[in-house]
């Protein structure tokens, strides 16, 4: 057991003792965190599977579609299947390869004090306190995990990169809080839409707003 694992074990012990005493921890944290939004993302379209409603080769002229779309962001969109080594990788949530938090440490972690109880009670050194805060920050940090989605041939471009929040483990100690979407943005893609008219089937590309999660937060799961 190296030193940092030792600190973590000790800290977990302190917290589990703390939990027995202090109930309703999640309510406490709730005050410190933004209210979660469960309305992200979404889009489940009911489509007629009949290939007559699919775009044909002539409807897929890249030059033309790019000019209809206007802004083609190749970080978010792809016409061909993208090579993404992280797609479907269950190990993303593994602590060992957890992404590092960046920016300024949240105030509620910076303000956190630790009582270390080992025989005699004493306050941890500045260095130990800093390490515990750093560890807690990494643990409760909720990165946005980006993966490519195949939207099918009625969207152009059909591959889009979307953000998700990791959901495999709790982001709090003790357990109870989870990473949830906290902010989102939209980008425009094209959708193939057919309407039955007097003269027959009329199909065209229409612009649609596609939502993307841009931020995840550690919040209570209710
Ligand atoms: C795509 O459209 C452009 C402009 O309308 C045209 O010049 C080009 O030949 C088309 N390409 C194909 C492969 O049809
Ligand atoms: C969401 O993100 C946008 C820009 O990415 C930012 O301007 C806005 O303040 C954020 N909203 C919240 C609630 O964090």
CSV table of C-alpha atoms and ligand atoms in Angstrom, one decimal:
chain,number,residue,atom,x,y,z
A,1,UNK,CA,0.0,0.0,0.0
A,2,UNK,CA,1.6,3.2,-1.0
A,3,UNK,CA,1.2,6.4,0.9
A,4,UNK,CA,-1.6,7.9,-1.1
A,5,UNK,CA,-3.7,4.7,-0.9
A,6,UNK,CA,-3.1,4.9,2.8
A,7,UNK,CA,-4.5,8.4,3.0
A,8,UNK,CA,-7.5,7.4,0.9
A,9,UNK,CA,-8.2,4.4,3.1
A,10,UNK,CA,-7.9,6.6,6.2
A,11,UNK,CA,-10.2,9.2,4.7
A,12,UNK,CA,-12.8,6.7,3.7
A,13,UNK,CA,-12.8,5.3,7.2
A,14,UNK,CA,-13.3,8.8,8.6
A,15,UNK,CA,-16.1,9.5,6.2
A,16,UNK,CA,-17.9,6.2,6.9
A,17,UNK,CA,-17.8,6.9,10.6
A,18,UNK,CA,-19.1,10.4,9.8
A,19,UNK,CA,-22.0,9.0,7.9
A,20,UNK,CA,-23.3,7.0,10.9
A,21,UNK,CA,-23.5,10.3,12.8
A,22,UNK,CA,-24.6,12.6,10.1
A,23,UNK,CA,-27.7,11.5,8.2
A,24,UNK,CA,-29.2,13.3,5.2
A,25,UNK,CA,-25.8,14.0,3.7
A,26,UNK,CA,-27.3,14.3,0.2
A,27,UNK,CA,-29.5,17.2,1.3
A,28,UNK,CA,-26.5,18.9,2.7
A,29,UNK,CA,-24.6,18.6,-0.6
A,30,UNK,CA,-27.7,19.5,-2.6
A,31,UNK,CA,-27.3,23.1,-1.4
A,32,UNK,CA,-23.8,23.3,-2.7
A,33,UNK,CA,-24.5,22.0,-6.2
A,34,UNK,CA,-26.5,23.2,-9.2
A,35,UNK,CA,-29.9,21.6,-9.6
A,36,UNK,CA,-29.5,18.7,-12.0
A,37,UNK,CA,-31.3,18.6,-15.3
A,38,UNK,CA,-32.7,15.3,-16.5
A,39,UNK,CA,-34.2,16.7,-19.6
A,40,UNK,CA,-30.9,16.1,-21.5
A,41,UNK,CA,-30.5,14.7,-24.1
A,42,UNK,CA,-33.2,13.1,-25.9
A,43,UNK,CA,-34.5,12.8,-29.7
A,44,UNK,CA,-36.2,9.6,-30.3
A,45,UNK,CA,-37.7,9.9,-33.8
A,46,UNK,CA,-40.4,7.6,-35.0
A,47,UNK,CA,-39.5,6.8,-38.6
A,48,UNK,CA,-41.1,4.7,-41.3
A,49,UNK,CA,-38.5,2.1,-42.1
A,50,UNK,CA,-39.6,1.9,-45.8
A,51,UNK,CA,-36.4,2.7,-47.9
A,52,UNK,CA,-38.6,4.8,-50.2
A,53,UNK,CA,-38.2,7.5,-47.5
A,54,UNK,CA,-34.4,7.2,-47.6
A,55,UNK,CA,-32.2,9.8,-49.4
A,56,UNK,CA,-30.9,8.5,-52.7
A,57,UNK,CA,-27.3,8.8,-54.1
A,58,UNK,CA,-28.2,12.0,-55.8
A,59,UNK,CA,-29.4,13.5,-52.6
A,60,UNK,CA,-26.1,13.0,-50.9
A,61,UNK,CA,-23.8,15.4,-52.8
A,62,UNK,CA,-21.3,16.4,-50.2
A,63,UNK,CA,-20.5,19.8,-51.8
A,64,UNK,CA,-24.2,20.7,-52.0
A,65,UNK,CA,-25.1,19.5,-48.5
A,66,UNK,CA,-22.1,21.3,-47.0
A,67,UNK,CA,-23.3,24.5,-48.5
A,68,UNK,CA,-26.9,23.9,-47.2
A,69,UNK,CA,-25.5,23.2,-43.7
A,70,UNK,CA,-23.2,26.2,-43.7
A,71,UNK,CA,-21.1,25.4,-40.6
A,72,UNK,CA,-19.5,22.0,-40.8
A,73,UNK,CA,-17.5,21.4,-37.6
A,74,UNK,CA,-15.4,18.3,-38.2
A,75,UNK,CA,-14.8,17.8,-34.5
A,76,UNK,CA,-18.5,17.1,-34.0
A,77,UNK,CA,-19.5,15.7,-37.3
A,78,UNK,CA,-18.3,13.1,-39.8
A,79,UNK,CA,-19.6,11.8,-43.1
A,80,UNK,CA,-17.7,8.6,-42.9
A,81,UNK,CA,-17.5,6.3,-39.8
A,82,UNK,CA,-15.0,7.9,-37.5
A,83,UNK,CA,-12.2,6.0,-35.9
A,84,UNK,CA,-12.8,6.4,-32.2
A,85,UNK,CA,-10.9,4.1,-29.9
A,86,UNK,CA,-13.1,5.1,-26.9
A,87,UNK,CA,-16.4,4.1,-28.4
A,88,UNK,CA,-18.1,1.6,-26.1
A,89,UNK,CA,-15.1,1.4,-23.8
A,90,UNK,CA,-16.4,0.3,-20.4
A,91,UNK,CA,-13.1,1.0,-18.8
A,92,UNK,CA,-13.5,4.7,-19.3
A,93,UNK,CA,-15.0,4.9,-15.8
A,94,UNK,CA,-12.1,3.1,-14.3
A,95,UNK,CA,-10.4,5.2,-11.6
A,96,UNK,CA,-7.0,4.5,-13.1
A,97,UNK,CA,-7.7,6.3,-16.3
A,98,UNK,CA,-10.0,8.9,-14.9
A,99,UNK,CA,-9.6,12.3,-16.6
A,100,UNK,CA,-8.1,15.0,-14.4
A,101,UNK,CA,-10.1,17.9,-13.3
A,102,UNK,CA,-8.9,21.3,-14.5
A,103,UNK,CA,-9.5,24.9,-13.6
A,104,UNK,CA,-10.0,26.2,-10.1
A,105,UNK,CA,-10.7,23.8,-7.3
A,106,UNK,CA,-14.4,24.2,-6.2
A,107,UNK,CA,-14.8,26.3,-3.1
A,108,UNK,CA,-16.6,23.5,-1.2
A,109,UNK,CA,-13.6,21.2,-1.6
A,110,UNK,CA,-11.1,23.9,-0.8
A,111,UNK,CA,-13.0,24.8,2.3
A,112,UNK,CA,-13.1,21.2,3.5
A,113,UNK,CA,-11.2,20.5,6.7
A,114,UNK,CA,-10.1,17.0,7.8
A,115,UNK,CA,-9.9,15.5,11.2
A,116,UNK,CA,-7.4,12.7,11.2
A,117,UNK,CA,-8.0,10.4,14.0
A,118,UNK,CA,-5.2,7.9,14.6
A,119,UNK,CA,-4.8,7.3,18.3
A,120,UNK,CA,-4.4,10.9,19.2
A,121,UNK,CA,-6.5,13.4,17.4
A,122,UNK,CA,-4.5,15.9,15.4
A,123,UNK,CA,-5.0,18.3,12.5
A,124,UNK,CA,-3.4,17.1,9.2
A,125,UNK,CA,-0.4,18.9,7.8
A,126,UNK,CA,-1.0,21.4,5.0
A,127,UNK,CA,0.5,18.9,2.6
A,128,UNK,CA,-1.8,16.1,3.7
A,129,UNK,CA,-4.8,18.4,3.6
A,130,UNK,CA,-3.9,19.4,0.1
A,131,UNK,CA,-3.6,15.8,-1.0
A,132,UNK,CA,-6.9,14.8,0.5
A,133,UNK,CA,-8.6,17.8,-1.2
A,134,UNK,CA,-6.9,16.9,-4.5
A,135,UNK,CA,-8.0,13.3,-4.3
A,136,UNK,CA,-11.6,14.3,-3.4
A,137,UNK,CA,-11.7,16.7,-6.3
A,138,UNK,CA,-10.6,14.0,-8.8
A,139,UNK,CA,-13.0,11.6,-7.4
A,140,UNK,CA,-16.0,13.9,-7.5
A,141,UNK,CA,-15.0,15.4,-10.9
A,142,UNK,CA,-17.5,14.6,-13.7
A,143,UNK,CA,-15.9,14.7,-17.1
A,144,UNK,CA,-17.9,14.9,-20.3
A,145,UNK,CA,-17.2,11.7,-22.2
A,146,UNK,CA,-17.4,12.1,-25.9
A,147,UNK,CA,-18.5,9.3,-28.2
A,148,UNK,CA,-19.6,9.1,-31.8
A,149,UNK,CA,-23.2,8.3,-32.6
A,150,UNK,CA,-24.5,6.9,-35.9
A,151,UNK,CA,-27.8,8.6,-36.6
A,152,UNK,CA,-28.5,6.6,-39.7
A,153,UNK,CA,-28.8,7.6,-43.3
A,154,UNK,CA,-31.7,10.1,-42.8
A,155,UNK,CA,-29.4,12.5,-41.1
A,156,UNK,CA,-26.5,14.4,-42.7
A,157,UNK,CA,-23.8,14.2,-41.6
A,158,UNK,CA,-24.9,10.8,-40.1
A,159,UNK,CA,-22.1,10.6,-37.5
A,160,UNK,CA,-22.1,13.1,-34.7
A,161,UNK,CA,-20.0,13.3,-31.6
A,162,UNK,CA,-22.0,13.6,-28.4
A,163,UNK,CA,-21.2,14.2,-24.8
A,164,UNK,CA,-22.3,11.9,-21.9
A,165,UNK,CA,-21.7,11.9,-18.2
A,166,UNK,CA,-20.1,8.9,-16.7
A,167,UNK,CA,-22.6,6.8,-14.8
A,168,UNK,CA,-20.9,3.7,-13.7
A,169,UNK,CA,-20.0,4.8,-10.2
A,170,UNK,CA,-21.1,7.3,-7.6
A,171,UNK,CA,-19.0,10.5,-7.6
A,172,UNK,CA,-19.4,11.1,-3.9
A,173,UNK,CA,-17.9,9.7,-0.7
A,174,UNK,CA,-20.0,8.2,0.8
A,175,UNK,CA,-21.9,7.0,-2.2
A,176,UNK,CA,-25.1,8.6,-3.3
A,177,UNK,CA,-24.4,11.3,-5.8
A,178,UNK,CA,-24.0,10.8,-9.5
A,179,UNK,CA,-22.7,12.6,-12.5
A,180,UNK,CA,-25.6,14.3,-14.4
A,181,UNK,CA,-25.8,16.7,-17.3
A,182,UNK,CA,-25.5,20.3,-16.2
A,183,UNK,CA,-25.3,22.3,-19.4
A,184,UNK,CA,-25.8,21.7,-23.1
A,185,UNK,CA,-25.6,23.4,-26.4
A,186,UNK,CA,-27.0,22.7,-29.9
A,187,UNK,CA,-25.5,22.3,-33.3
A,188,UNK,CA,-27.3,22.1,-36.6
A,189,UNK,CA,-27.4,19.1,-38.8
A,190,UNK,CA,-29.7,18.1,-41.7
A,191,UNK,CA,-32.6,15.6,-41.6
A,192,UNK,CA,-34.2,14.0,-44.6
A,193,UNK,CA,-37.9,14.5,-44.4
A,194,UNK,CA,-40.6,13.3,-46.8
A,195,UNK,CA,-44.1,14.6,-47.1
A,196,UNK,CA,-46.9,13.0,-49.2
A,197,UNK,CA,-48.2,15.6,-51.6
A,198,UNK,CA,-50.6,15.6,-54.5
A,199,UNK,CA,-47.9,15.2,-57.0
A,200,UNK,CA,-46.3,12.3,-55.0
A,201,UNK,CA,-43.7,12.1,-52.4
A,202,UNK,CA,-41.7,15.3,-51.8
A,203,UNK,CA,-38.5,14.8,-49.9
A,204,UNK,CA,-36.0,17.4,-48.8
A,205,UNK,CA,-33.2,18.1,-46.3
A,206,UNK,CA,-34.3,20.3,-43.4
A,207,UNK,CA,-32.0,21.7,-40.7
A,208,UNK,CA,-32.5,20.4,-37.2
A,209,UNK,CA,-31.0,21.3,-33.9
A,210,UNK,CA,-29.0,18.5,-32.3
A,211,UNK,CA,-28.4,18.9,-28.6
A,212,UNK,CA,-25.1,18.1,-27.0
A,213,UNK,CA,-24.1,17.8,-23.3
A,214,UNK,CA,-21.2,20.2,-22.5
A,215,UNK,CA,-20.9,19.9,-18.8
A,216,UNK,CA,-21.6,17.2,-16.1
A,217,UNK,CA,-21.9,17.8,-12.4
A,218,UNK,CA,-21.9,15.6,-9.4
A,219,UNK,CA,-25.4,15.8,-7.9
A,220,UNK,CA,-27.9,13.9,-5.8
A,221,UNK,CA,-29.6,11.3,-8.0
A,222,UNK,CA,-33.3,12.0,-7.0
B,1,LIG,C1,-22.2,17.8,-56.6
B,1,LIG,O1,-22.7,19.1,-56.8
B,1,LIG,C2,-21.9,20.0,-57.4
B,1,LIG,C3,-22.5,21.4,-57.4
B,1,LIG,O2,-23.9,21.3,-57.6
B,1,LIG,C4,-21.5,19.5,-58.8
B,1,LIG,O3,-20.7,20.4,-59.4
B,1,LIG,C5,-20.9,18.2,-58.7
B,1,LIG,O4,-20.6,17.6,-59.9
B,1,LIG,C6,-21.7,17.2,-57.9
B,1,LIG,N1,-21.0,16.0,-57.6
B,1,LIG,C7,-21.5,14.8,-57.8
B,1,LIG,C8,-20.6,13.6,-57.5
B,1,LIG,O5,-22.6,14.6,-58.3
B,2,LIG,C1,-23.6,26.8,-20.3
B,2,LIG,O1,-22.5,27.0,-21.2
B,2,LIG,C2,-22.4,28.2,-21.8
B,2,LIG,C3,-21.3,28.2,-22.8
B,2,LIG,O2,-20.8,27.0,-23.1
B,2,LIG,C4,-22.2,29.3,-20.8
B,2,LIG,O3,-22.2,30.6,-21.4
B,2,LIG,C5,-23.4,29.3,-19.8
B,2,LIG,O4,-23.2,30.2,-18.8
B,2,LIG,C6,-23.5,27.9,-19.2
B,2,LIG,N1,-24.6,27.8,-18.3
B,2,LIG,C7,-24.6,27.3,-17.1
B,2,LIG,C8,-25.8,27.2,-16.3
B,2,LIG,O5,-23.5,26.9,-16.6
